[in-house]
């Protein structure tokens, strides 16, 4: 085909020369190709610029972005050297799970010493309580016995005073009359017994009554004669009045009873004075209780120090980062482990330039690529936008030089994260704004 076109072109040139026509100018193929290439490049550039302008108009790229989660920073409660790393990164742990173990040899020795002191103080406190109870019981029994002795002595003394008063006053006429009445009754009964004996003798003579009945009657008569004699003596004594020696005897008895009363009261006062022993025992119990409380506080501190040697998590979650290794020294308060709460999900903490921030709105879709670790492309959605620049949100300089930096944007992921991704990984996000 090409050869045929060449032949036709040659024939056309021969005819032109035969007619005497001027030959056509030679074509510059390289210039045509250059122009064509330039046109193609220009069109491609215009298309690329157009696409870039369109993409820039409809998309906003983040300045920086990181994968974030609800993370709790775990810190040791005491300084110490790590002797064991119990948990592993990406391990799911429950609340109270031990993550790191610090050197606790000194703390364990302190706990053992505190427990020994606690046992000693407990024994002393119990012994002081027993001594107090014994002292109170002994004092109560002695006081009761002394009180009883005082009451008995008072009763005896009162009885002796009554006897003395009665002796000093003498016998009243009513008592003498009563004694004489008893004497008359005894004599009348004696006459009756004599009559019974006389009748029994007569009946015995006649053979009606036995001798035994006669002897009984004579015995009753003899008894009655004695009763009459006693009644006569009583009347004589009452009529004679009290003798001086009787008064002295009663007074001596009263003096002895009063001495017994004074002695009983002195004994009671001595027992009451022993209250100081109870007070001393109570003070010993109070002191022993204070020492016991101090020992308990020391034991609590030692146990707290021992517990501080174990770095535990207070929340359930996934261990995302363990900073120290075995043998490294950790200080109290510094972050050593990060635990993420998977129940609250992951999101992207992103920053856009202040120039692009007005274009970003809540609900706009975003494409996220995780750069660190296993690369992953995920889809998300803008859920929150800061109202200030980063410098103002962080409490830094808010002057003109600080404004116009970056604005924080939160992107919620719509997909489940693949294994291996964790908090803090670098990401890149593109937000579709139109």
Short mmCIF file of C-alpha atoms in Angstrom, two decimals:
data_model
loop_
_atom_site.label_atom_id
_atom_site.label_comp_id
_atom_site.label_asym_id
_atom_site.label_seq_id
_atom_site.Cartn_x
_atom_site.Cartn_y
_atom_site.Cartn_z
CA UNK A 1 0.00 0.00 0.00
CA UNK A 2 2.84 2.35 0.86
CA UNK A 3 4.60 1.46 -2.37
CA UNK A 4 1.45 2.29 -4.38
CA UNK A 5 1.16 5.69 -2.71
CA UNK A 6 4.82 6.40 -3.57
CA UNK A 7 4.26 5.54 -7.24
CA UNK A 8 1.20 7.79 -7.43
CA UNK A 9 3.13 10.66 -5.89
CA UNK A 10 5.95 10.20 -8.42
CA UNK A 11 3.51 10.18 -11.34
CA UNK A 12 1.89 13.33 -10.03
CA UNK A 13 5.25 15.09 -9.93
CA UNK A 14 6.11 14.07 -13.51
CA UNK A 15 2.85 15.51 -14.82
CA UNK A 16 3.47 18.78 -13.04
CA UNK A 17 6.93 19.07 -14.55
CA UNK A 18 5.55 18.30 -18.05
CA UNK A 19 3.15 21.20 -17.74
CA UNK A 20 5.96 23.47 -16.47
CA UNK A 21 4.47 23.94 -12.99
CA UNK A 22 6.58 24.92 -9.94
CA UNK A 23 7.40 21.93 -7.67
CA UNK A 24 5.73 21.97 -4.18
CA UNK A 25 7.82 22.82 -1.12
CA UNK A 26 9.24 19.92 0.97
CA UNK A 27 7.32 19.16 4.22
CA UNK A 28 9.10 19.46 7.58
CA UNK A 29 7.98 16.30 9.38
CA UNK A 30 9.97 16.93 12.55
CA UNK A 31 8.23 20.25 13.14
CA UNK A 32 4.88 18.62 12.72
CA UNK A 33 5.77 15.95 15.19
CA UNK A 34 7.02 18.54 17.65
CA UNK A 35 3.87 20.55 17.37
CA UNK A 36 1.79 17.43 17.75
CA UNK A 37 3.74 16.34 20.82
CA UNK A 38 3.49 19.79 22.33
CA UNK A 39 -0.22 19.82 21.75
CA UNK A 40 -0.60 16.44 23.36
CA UNK A 41 1.51 17.49 26.35
CA UNK A 42 -0.43 20.72 26.67
CA UNK A 43 -3.73 18.91 26.56
CA UNK A 44 -2.49 16.38 29.07
CA UNK A 45 -1.22 19.16 31.33
CA UNK A 46 -4.47 21.05 31.01
CA UNK A 47 -6.35 17.87 31.79
CA UNK A 48 -4.09 17.15 34.77
CA UNK A 49 -4.42 20.72 36.02
CA UNK A 50 -8.14 20.47 35.58
CA UNK A 51 -8.29 17.20 37.40
CA UNK A 52 -6.07 18.60 40.16
CA UNK A 53 -8.24 21.67 40.43
CA UNK A 54 -11.32 19.47 40.51
CA UNK A 55 -9.78 17.15 43.06
CA UNK A 56 -8.59 20.08 45.19
CA UNK A 57 -12.03 21.60 45.00
CA UNK A 58 -13.80 18.40 46.06
CA UNK A 59 -11.21 16.83 48.44
CA UNK A 60 -9.15 17.96 51.42
CA UNK A 61 -6.03 16.10 52.47
CA UNK A 62 -4.95 15.98 56.08
CA UNK A 63 -1.69 17.55 57.15
CA UNK A 64 -1.13 14.73 59.66
CA UNK A 65 -3.21 11.88 61.04
CA UNK A 66 -2.81 9.07 63.57
CA UNK A 67 -4.88 6.06 64.54
CA UNK A 68 -6.38 6.72 67.99
CA UNK A 69 -8.38 4.78 70.55
CA UNK A 70 -9.64 5.26 74.10
CA UNK A 71 -6.31 4.63 75.81
CA UNK A 72 -5.55 4.53 79.52
CA UNK A 73 -2.02 5.27 80.64
CA UNK A 74 -0.80 2.84 83.31
CA UNK A 75 1.88 4.13 85.66
CA UNK A 76 3.69 2.48 88.60
CA UNK A 77 2.79 3.68 92.06
CA UNK A 78 6.38 3.43 93.26
CA UNK A 79 9.89 3.61 91.87
CA UNK A 80 11.49 0.29 91.06
CA UNK A 81 13.33 -1.90 88.62
CA UNK A 82 11.33 -4.16 86.31
CA UNK A 83 11.95 -7.83 87.10
CA UNK A 84 9.24 -9.31 84.88
CA UNK A 85 6.96 -8.25 82.02
CA UNK A 86 3.84 -10.33 82.60
CA UNK A 87 1.60 -9.10 79.76
CA UNK A 88 2.25 -8.88 76.03
CA UNK A 89 1.29 -6.29 73.45
CA UNK A 90 -2.08 -6.94 71.74
CA UNK A 91 -3.09 -9.13 74.69
CA UNK A 92 -6.59 -8.69 76.06
CA UNK A 93 -6.47 -8.09 79.82
CA UNK A 94 -9.15 -7.82 82.47
CA UNK A 95 -9.35 -5.20 85.19
CA UNK A 96 -6.86 -5.95 87.96
CA UNK A 97 -4.55 -7.93 85.67
CA UNK A 98 -0.85 -7.63 86.48
CA UNK A 99 1.19 -6.14 83.64
CA UNK A 100 4.64 -5.58 85.13
CA UNK A 101 6.32 -6.72 88.33
CA UNK A 102 8.89 -4.55 90.00
CA UNK A 103 11.59 -5.62 92.44
CA UNK A 104 9.68 -6.26 95.70
CA UNK A 105 12.29 -8.00 97.88
CA UNK A 106 12.62 -5.02 100.21
CA UNK A 107 8.86 -4.50 100.31
CA UNK A 108 8.25 -8.17 101.22
CA UNK A 109 10.80 -7.95 104.04
CA UNK A 110 9.05 -4.82 105.31
CA UNK A 111 5.68 -6.61 105.23
CA UNK A 112 7.07 -9.57 107.21
CA UNK A 113 8.55 -7.23 109.82
CA UNK A 114 5.27 -5.30 110.03
CA UNK A 115 3.29 -8.52 110.44
CA UNK A 116 5.61 -9.65 113.27
CA UNK A 117 5.16 -6.28 114.98
CA UNK A 118 1.41 -6.53 114.46
CA UNK A 119 1.34 -9.95 116.14
CA UNK A 120 3.37 -8.61 119.10
CA UNK A 121 1.16 -5.55 119.54
CA UNK A 122 -1.97 -7.68 119.28
CA UNK A 123 -0.70 -9.98 122.02
CA UNK A 124 0.13 -7.01 124.24
CA UNK A 125 -3.29 -5.48 123.65
CA UNK A 126 -5.13 -8.73 124.47
CA UNK A 127 -3.03 -9.18 127.60
CA UNK A 128 -3.80 -5.62 128.71
CA UNK A 129 -7.51 -6.28 128.16
CA UNK A 130 -7.34 -9.47 130.24
CA UNK A 131 -5.51 -7.63 133.03
CA UNK A 132 -8.14 -4.88 133.00
CA UNK A 133 -11.01 -7.40 133.11
CA UNK A 134 -9.35 -9.28 135.97
CA UNK A 135 -8.70 -6.07 137.91
CA UNK A 136 -12.29 -4.91 137.47
CA UNK A 137 -13.68 -8.30 138.51
CA UNK A 138 -11.43 -8.52 141.58
CA UNK A 139 -12.23 -4.99 142.65
CA UNK A 140 -15.99 -5.57 142.14
CA UNK A 141 -15.93 -8.74 144.30
CA UNK A 142 -13.85 -7.07 147.02
CA UNK A 143 -16.13 -4.03 147.03
CA UNK A 144 -19.23 -6.21 147.28
CA UNK A 145 -17.71 -8.18 150.18
CA UNK A 146 -16.66 -4.96 151.96
CA UNK A 147 -20.13 -3.46 151.46
CA UNK A 148 -21.72 -6.60 152.92
CA UNK A 149 -19.41 -6.46 155.93
CA UNK A 150 -20.32 -2.81 156.50
CA UNK A 151 -24.04 -3.62 156.33
CA UNK A 152 -23.66 -6.49 158.81
CA UNK A 153 -21.62 -4.33 161.20
CA UNK A 154 -24.17 -1.53 160.98
CA UNK A 155 -27.00 -3.99 161.77
CA UNK A 156 -25.14 -5.42 164.76
CA UNK A 157 -24.29 -1.99 166.03
CA UNK A 158 -27.91 -0.88 165.72
CA UNK A 159 -29.01 -4.00 167.61
CA UNK A 160 -26.49 -3.33 170.40
CA UNK A 161 -27.69 0.28 170.67
CA UNK A 162 -31.29 -0.90 170.96
CA UNK A 163 -30.37 -3.37 173.70
CA UNK A 164 -28.49 -0.69 175.62
CA UNK A 165 -31.36 1.71 175.27
CA UNK A 166 -33.78 -0.88 176.54
CA UNK A 167 -31.52 -1.78 179.48
CA UNK A 168 -31.05 1.86 180.43
CA UNK A 169 -34.74 2.59 180.28
CA UNK A 170 -35.55 -0.37 182.58
CA UNK A 171 -38.61 -2.63 182.57
CA UNK A 172 -41.97 -1.09 181.86
CA UNK A 173 -45.02 -1.77 184.08
CA UNK A 174 -46.76 -3.49 181.22
CA UNK A 175 -44.02 -6.12 181.12
CA UNK A 176 -44.26 -6.65 184.91
CA UNK A 177 -48.05 -7.03 184.68
CA UNK A 178 -47.65 -9.48 181.83
CA UNK A 179 -45.12 -11.49 183.83
CA UNK A 180 -47.50 -11.60 186.83
CA UNK A 181 -50.32 -12.72 184.56
CA UNK A 182 -48.13 -15.53 183.28
CA UNK A 183 -47.31 -16.44 186.90
CA UNK A 184 -51.00 -16.58 187.84
CA UNK A 185 -51.73 -18.75 184.84
CA UNK A 186 -48.88 -21.08 185.76
CA UNK A 187 -50.13 -21.38 189.37
CA UNK A 188 -53.69 -22.11 188.19
CA UNK A 189 -52.40 -24.78 185.85
CA UNK A 190 -50.30 -26.19 188.77
CA UNK A 191 -53.47 -26.48 190.94
CA UNK A 192 -55.16 -28.28 188.06
CA UNK A 193 -52.26 -30.72 187.80
CA UNK A 194 -52.38 -31.37 191.54
CA UNK A 195 -56.09 -32.14 191.28
CA UNK A 196 -55.39 -34.54 188.41
CA UNK A 197 -52.74 -36.35 190.48
CA UNK A 198 -55.17 -36.64 193.41
CA UNK A 199 -57.89 -38.07 191.17
CA UNK A 200 -55.44 -40.51 189.57
CA UNK A 201 -54.39 -41.78 193.06
CA UNK A 202 -58.05 -42.34 194.01
CA UNK A 203 -58.80 -44.08 190.75
CA UNK A 204 -55.70 -46.23 191.16
CA UNK A 205 -56.88 -47.25 194.70
CA UNK A 206 -60.24 -48.22 193.26
CA UNK A 207 -58.50 -50.12 190.48
CA UNK A 208 -60.04 -47.99 187.67
CA UNK A 209 -56.87 -46.36 186.39
CA UNK A 210 -53.39 -47.73 185.98
CA UNK A 211 -50.23 -46.66 187.73
CA UNK A 212 -48.83 -45.49 184.45
CA UNK A 213 -51.49 -42.81 184.15
CA UNK A 214 -50.69 -41.75 187.71
CA UNK A 215 -47.01 -41.36 186.87
CA UNK A 216 -47.88 -39.23 183.81
CA UNK A 217 -50.01 -36.94 185.93
CA UNK A 218 -47.24 -36.59 188.56
CA UNK A 219 -44.70 -35.77 185.77
CA UNK A 220 -46.94 -33.05 184.33
CA UNK A 221 -47.35 -31.64 187.83
CA UNK A 222 -43.59 -31.50 188.36
CA UNK A 223 -43.14 -29.70 185.01
CA UNK A 224 -45.78 -27.22 185.90
CA UNK A 225 -44.16 -26.51 189.25
CA UNK A 226 -40.93 -25.65 187.40
CA UNK A 227 -42.85 -23.33 185.08
CA UNK A 228 -44.35 -21.59 188.09
CA UNK A 229 -40.89 -21.18 189.60
CA UNK A 230 -39.54 -19.65 186.39
CA UNK A 231 -42.48 -17.25 186.21
CA UNK A 232 -41.86 -16.20 189.84
CA UNK A 233 -38.18 -15.57 189.10
CA UNK A 234 -39.09 -13.53 186.00
CA UNK A 235 -41.45 -11.39 188.05
CA UNK A 236 -38.78 -10.91 190.68
CA UNK A 237 -36.19 -9.95 188.03
CA UNK A 238 -38.49 -7.46 186.38
CA UNK A 239 -39.42 -5.95 189.66
CA UNK A 240 -35.75 -5.70 190.71
CA UNK A 241 -34.73 -3.73 187.52
CA UNK A 242 -31.37 -3.76 185.61
CA UNK A 243 -28.11 -4.19 187.37
CA UNK A 244 -25.10 -1.94 186.79
CA UNK A 245 -23.02 -4.83 185.51
CA UNK A 246 -25.70 -5.58 182.90
CA UNK A 247 -25.47 -2.01 181.60
CA UNK A 248 -21.70 -2.20 181.44
CA UNK A 249 -21.86 -5.50 179.62
CA UNK A 250 -24.26 -4.10 177.04
CA UNK A 251 -22.12 -0.98 176.62
CA UNK A 252 -19.03 -3.15 176.11
CA UNK A 253 -20.89 -5.13 173.48
CA UNK A 254 -21.94 -1.89 171.75
CA UNK A 255 -18.34 -0.62 171.77
CA UNK A 256 -17.18 -3.86 170.16
CA UNK A 257 -19.89 -3.58 167.49
CA UNK A 258 -18.90 0.02 166.75
CA UNK A 259 -15.26 -1.04 166.40
CA UNK A 260 -16.33 -3.75 163.97
CA UNK A 261 -18.27 -1.13 161.98
CA UNK A 262 -15.30 1.21 161.79
CA UNK A 263 -13.07 -1.61 160.66
CA UNK A 264 -15.55 -2.61 157.95
CA UNK A 265 -15.81 0.97 156.74
CA UNK A 266 -12.02 1.29 156.65
CA UNK A 267 -11.81 -1.90 154.61
CA UNK A 268 -14.43 -0.52 152.20
CA UNK A 269 -12.49 2.73 151.85
CA UNK A 270 -9.33 0.73 151.12
CA UNK A 271 -11.16 -1.23 148.40
CA UNK A 272 -12.56 1.96 146.89
CA UNK A 273 -9.07 3.43 146.89
CA UNK A 274 -8.01 0.55 144.65
CA UNK A 275 -9.89 2.25 141.77
CA UNK A 276 -6.48 3.66 140.80
CA UNK A 277 -5.46 0.13 139.81
CA UNK A 278 -8.38 -0.01 137.39
CA UNK A 279 -7.44 3.40 136.00
CA UNK A 280 -3.85 2.27 135.46
CA UNK A 281 -5.09 -0.89 133.76
CA UNK A 282 -7.37 1.21 131.52
CA UNK A 283 -4.48 3.47 130.60
CA UNK A 284 -2.40 0.42 129.72
CA UNK A 285 -5.20 -0.81 127.46
CA UNK A 286 -5.41 2.61 125.80
CA UNK A 287 -1.66 2.67 125.25
CA UNK A 288 -1.66 -0.88 123.89
CA UNK A 289 -4.54 0.02 121.54
CA UNK A 290 -2.60 3.04 120.25
CA UNK A 291 0.46 0.88 119.63
CA UNK A 292 -1.75 -1.70 117.91
CA UNK A 293 -3.24 0.98 115.66
CA UNK A 294 0.26 2.19 114.84
CA UNK A 295 1.34 -1.35 113.98
CA UNK A 296 -1.77 -1.77 111.80
CA UNK A 297 -1.00 1.47 109.99
CA UNK A 298 2.59 0.33 109.45
CA UNK A 299 1.37 -3.01 108.11
CA UNK A 300 -1.06 -1.24 105.78
CA UNK A 301 1.74 0.98 104.49
CA UNK A 302 4.04 -2.00 103.97
CA UNK A 303 1.34 -3.91 102.13
CA UNK A 304 0.53 -0.85 100.04
CA UNK A 305 4.21 -0.55 99.12
CA UNK A 306 4.24 -4.25 98.21
CA UNK A 307 1.14 -3.83 96.06
CA UNK A 308 2.77 -0.83 94.40
CA UNK A 309 5.52 -3.16 93.19
CA UNK A 310 2.91 -4.75 90.91
CA UNK A 311 1.82 -2.62 87.96
CA UNK A 312 -1.81 -3.58 87.32
CA UNK A 313 -4.48 -2.27 85.00
CA UNK A 314 -7.61 -0.73 86.46
CA UNK A 315 -9.63 -1.13 83.26
CA UNK A 316 -10.17 -4.04 80.85
CA UNK A 317 -8.81 -3.66 77.35
CA UNK A 318 -6.02 -4.48 74.92
CA UNK A 319 -2.38 -3.77 75.73
CA UNK A 320 -1.20 -1.53 72.91
CA UNK A 321 2.24 -0.58 74.14
CA UNK A 322 4.71 -1.70 76.83
CA UNK A 323 7.59 0.73 77.15
CA UNK A 324 10.09 -0.70 79.68
CA UNK A 325 12.02 -3.93 79.38
CA UNK A 326 13.21 -6.25 82.13
CA UNK A 327 16.00 -4.59 84.09
CA UNK A 328 14.98 -1.02 83.31
CA UNK A 329 14.17 1.40 86.12
CA UNK A 330 10.68 2.92 86.26
CA UNK A 331 9.65 5.97 88.20
CA UNK A 332 6.37 6.59 89.87
CA UNK A 333 3.88 8.46 87.72
CA UNK A 334 5.52 7.89 84.35
CA UNK A 335 3.60 6.00 81.67
CA UNK A 336 4.86 2.44 81.23
CA UNK A 337 1.90 0.68 79.59
CA UNK A 338 -0.96 1.79 77.34
CA UNK A 339 -4.24 -0.11 77.47
CA UNK A 340 -6.91 0.60 74.83
CA UNK A 341 -10.59 0.04 75.44
CA UNK A 342 -11.85 -1.85 72.38
CA UNK A 343 -15.44 -1.28 73.33
CA UNK A 344 -15.15 2.41 72.48
CA UNK A 345 -13.68 1.70 69.02
CA UNK A 346 -10.94 3.39 67.01
CA UNK A 347 -10.91 6.71 65.21
CA UNK A 348 -8.50 8.98 63.36
CA UNK A 349 -7.08 12.10 64.96
CA UNK A 350 -6.39 14.24 61.89
CA UNK A 351 -5.32 17.82 61.26
CA UNK A 352 -6.13 19.94 58.21
CA UNK A 353 -4.79 23.35 57.32
CA UNK A 354 -6.79 26.32 58.50
CA UNK A 355 -7.31 27.28 54.85
CA UNK A 356 -9.10 23.98 54.16
CA UNK A 357 -10.93 23.80 57.48
CA UNK A 358 -14.02 25.79 56.30
CA UNK A 359 -14.58 23.15 53.60
CA UNK A 360 -14.74 20.27 56.06
CA UNK A 361 -18.06 19.42 57.65
CA UNK A 362 -19.55 16.72 59.90
CA UNK A 363 -20.85 13.74 57.97
CA UNK A 364 -18.44 14.03 55.02
CA UNK A 365 -16.89 10.71 53.88
CA UNK A 366 -13.17 10.15 54.20
CA UNK A 367 -10.71 7.63 52.83
CA UNK A 368 -8.04 6.61 55.33
CA UNK A 369 -4.81 4.78 54.69
CA UNK A 370 -2.84 3.42 57.63
CA UNK A 371 0.84 3.93 56.83
CA UNK A 372 2.50 2.29 59.86
CA UNK A 373 2.36 -1.44 60.32
CA UNK A 374 0.31 -3.43 57.82
CA UNK A 375 -0.95 -0.93 55.23
CA UNK A 376 -4.72 -0.74 55.22
CA UNK A 377 -7.25 1.32 53.31
CA UNK A 378 -10.36 2.09 55.32
CA UNK A 379 -13.45 4.20 54.90
CA UNK A 380 -14.59 6.68 57.51
CA UNK A 381 -16.75 9.69 58.27
CA UNK A 382 -16.06 13.09 59.82
CA UNK A 383 -17.77 13.23 63.20
CA UNK A 384 -16.20 16.27 64.91
CA UNK A 385 -14.31 19.42 63.99
CA UNK A 386 -12.49 21.76 66.33
CA UNK A 387 -13.60 25.37 66.45
CA UNK A 388 -10.06 26.64 66.96
CA UNK A 389 -6.63 26.13 65.60
CA UNK A 390 -4.26 23.65 67.22
CA UNK A 391 -2.31 26.34 69.02
CA UNK A 392 -5.41 27.72 70.69
CA UNK A 393 -6.76 24.28 71.60
CA UNK A 394 -3.46 23.42 73.26
CA UNK A 395 -3.47 26.62 75.30
CA UNK A 396 -0.39 28.03 73.56
CA UNK A 397 0.19 31.32 71.81
CA UNK A 398 -2.96 32.63 70.17
CA UNK A 399 -1.42 35.66 68.52
CA UNK A 400 -1.26 36.31 64.76
CA UNK A 401 1.87 34.20 64.35
CA UNK A 402 0.19 31.17 65.85
CA UNK A 403 -3.06 31.40 63.90
CA UNK A 404 -3.53 29.71 60.57
CA UNK A 405 -1.74 26.54 61.53
CA UNK A 406 -3.87 23.40 61.79
CA UNK A 407 -7.42 22.42 62.81
CA UNK A 408 -8.24 19.12 64.48
CA UNK A 409 -10.73 16.77 62.81
CA UNK A 410 -12.05 13.47 64.16
CA UNK A 411 -12.82 10.72 61.64
CA UNK A 412 -14.81 7.70 62.74
CA UNK A 413 -13.96 4.48 60.94
CA UNK A 414 -16.82 2.57 59.36
CA UNK A 415 -14.94 -0.71 59.05
CA UNK A 416 -13.40 -3.16 61.46
CA UNK A 417 -9.65 -2.77 61.82
CA UNK A 418 -7.54 -5.63 60.53
CA UNK A 419 -5.25 -7.38 63.05
CA UNK A 420 -1.98 -5.69 63.89
CA UNK A 421 -3.21 -2.10 63.98
CA UNK A 422 -3.00 -0.22 67.22
CA UNK A 423 -3.15 3.19 68.81
CA UNK A 424 -0.62 5.75 67.58
CA UNK A 425 0.04 4.41 64.10
CA UNK A 426 0.60 6.99 61.38
CA UNK A 427 -2.18 7.44 58.84
CA UNK A 428 -3.21 9.61 55.90
CA UNK A 429 -6.78 10.71 55.25
CA UNK A 430 -8.55 12.36 52.32
CA UNK A 431 -11.92 13.98 53.03
CA UNK A 432 -14.44 14.41 50.24
CA UNK A 433 -15.92 17.85 50.83
CA UNK A 434 -18.12 18.12 47.68
#
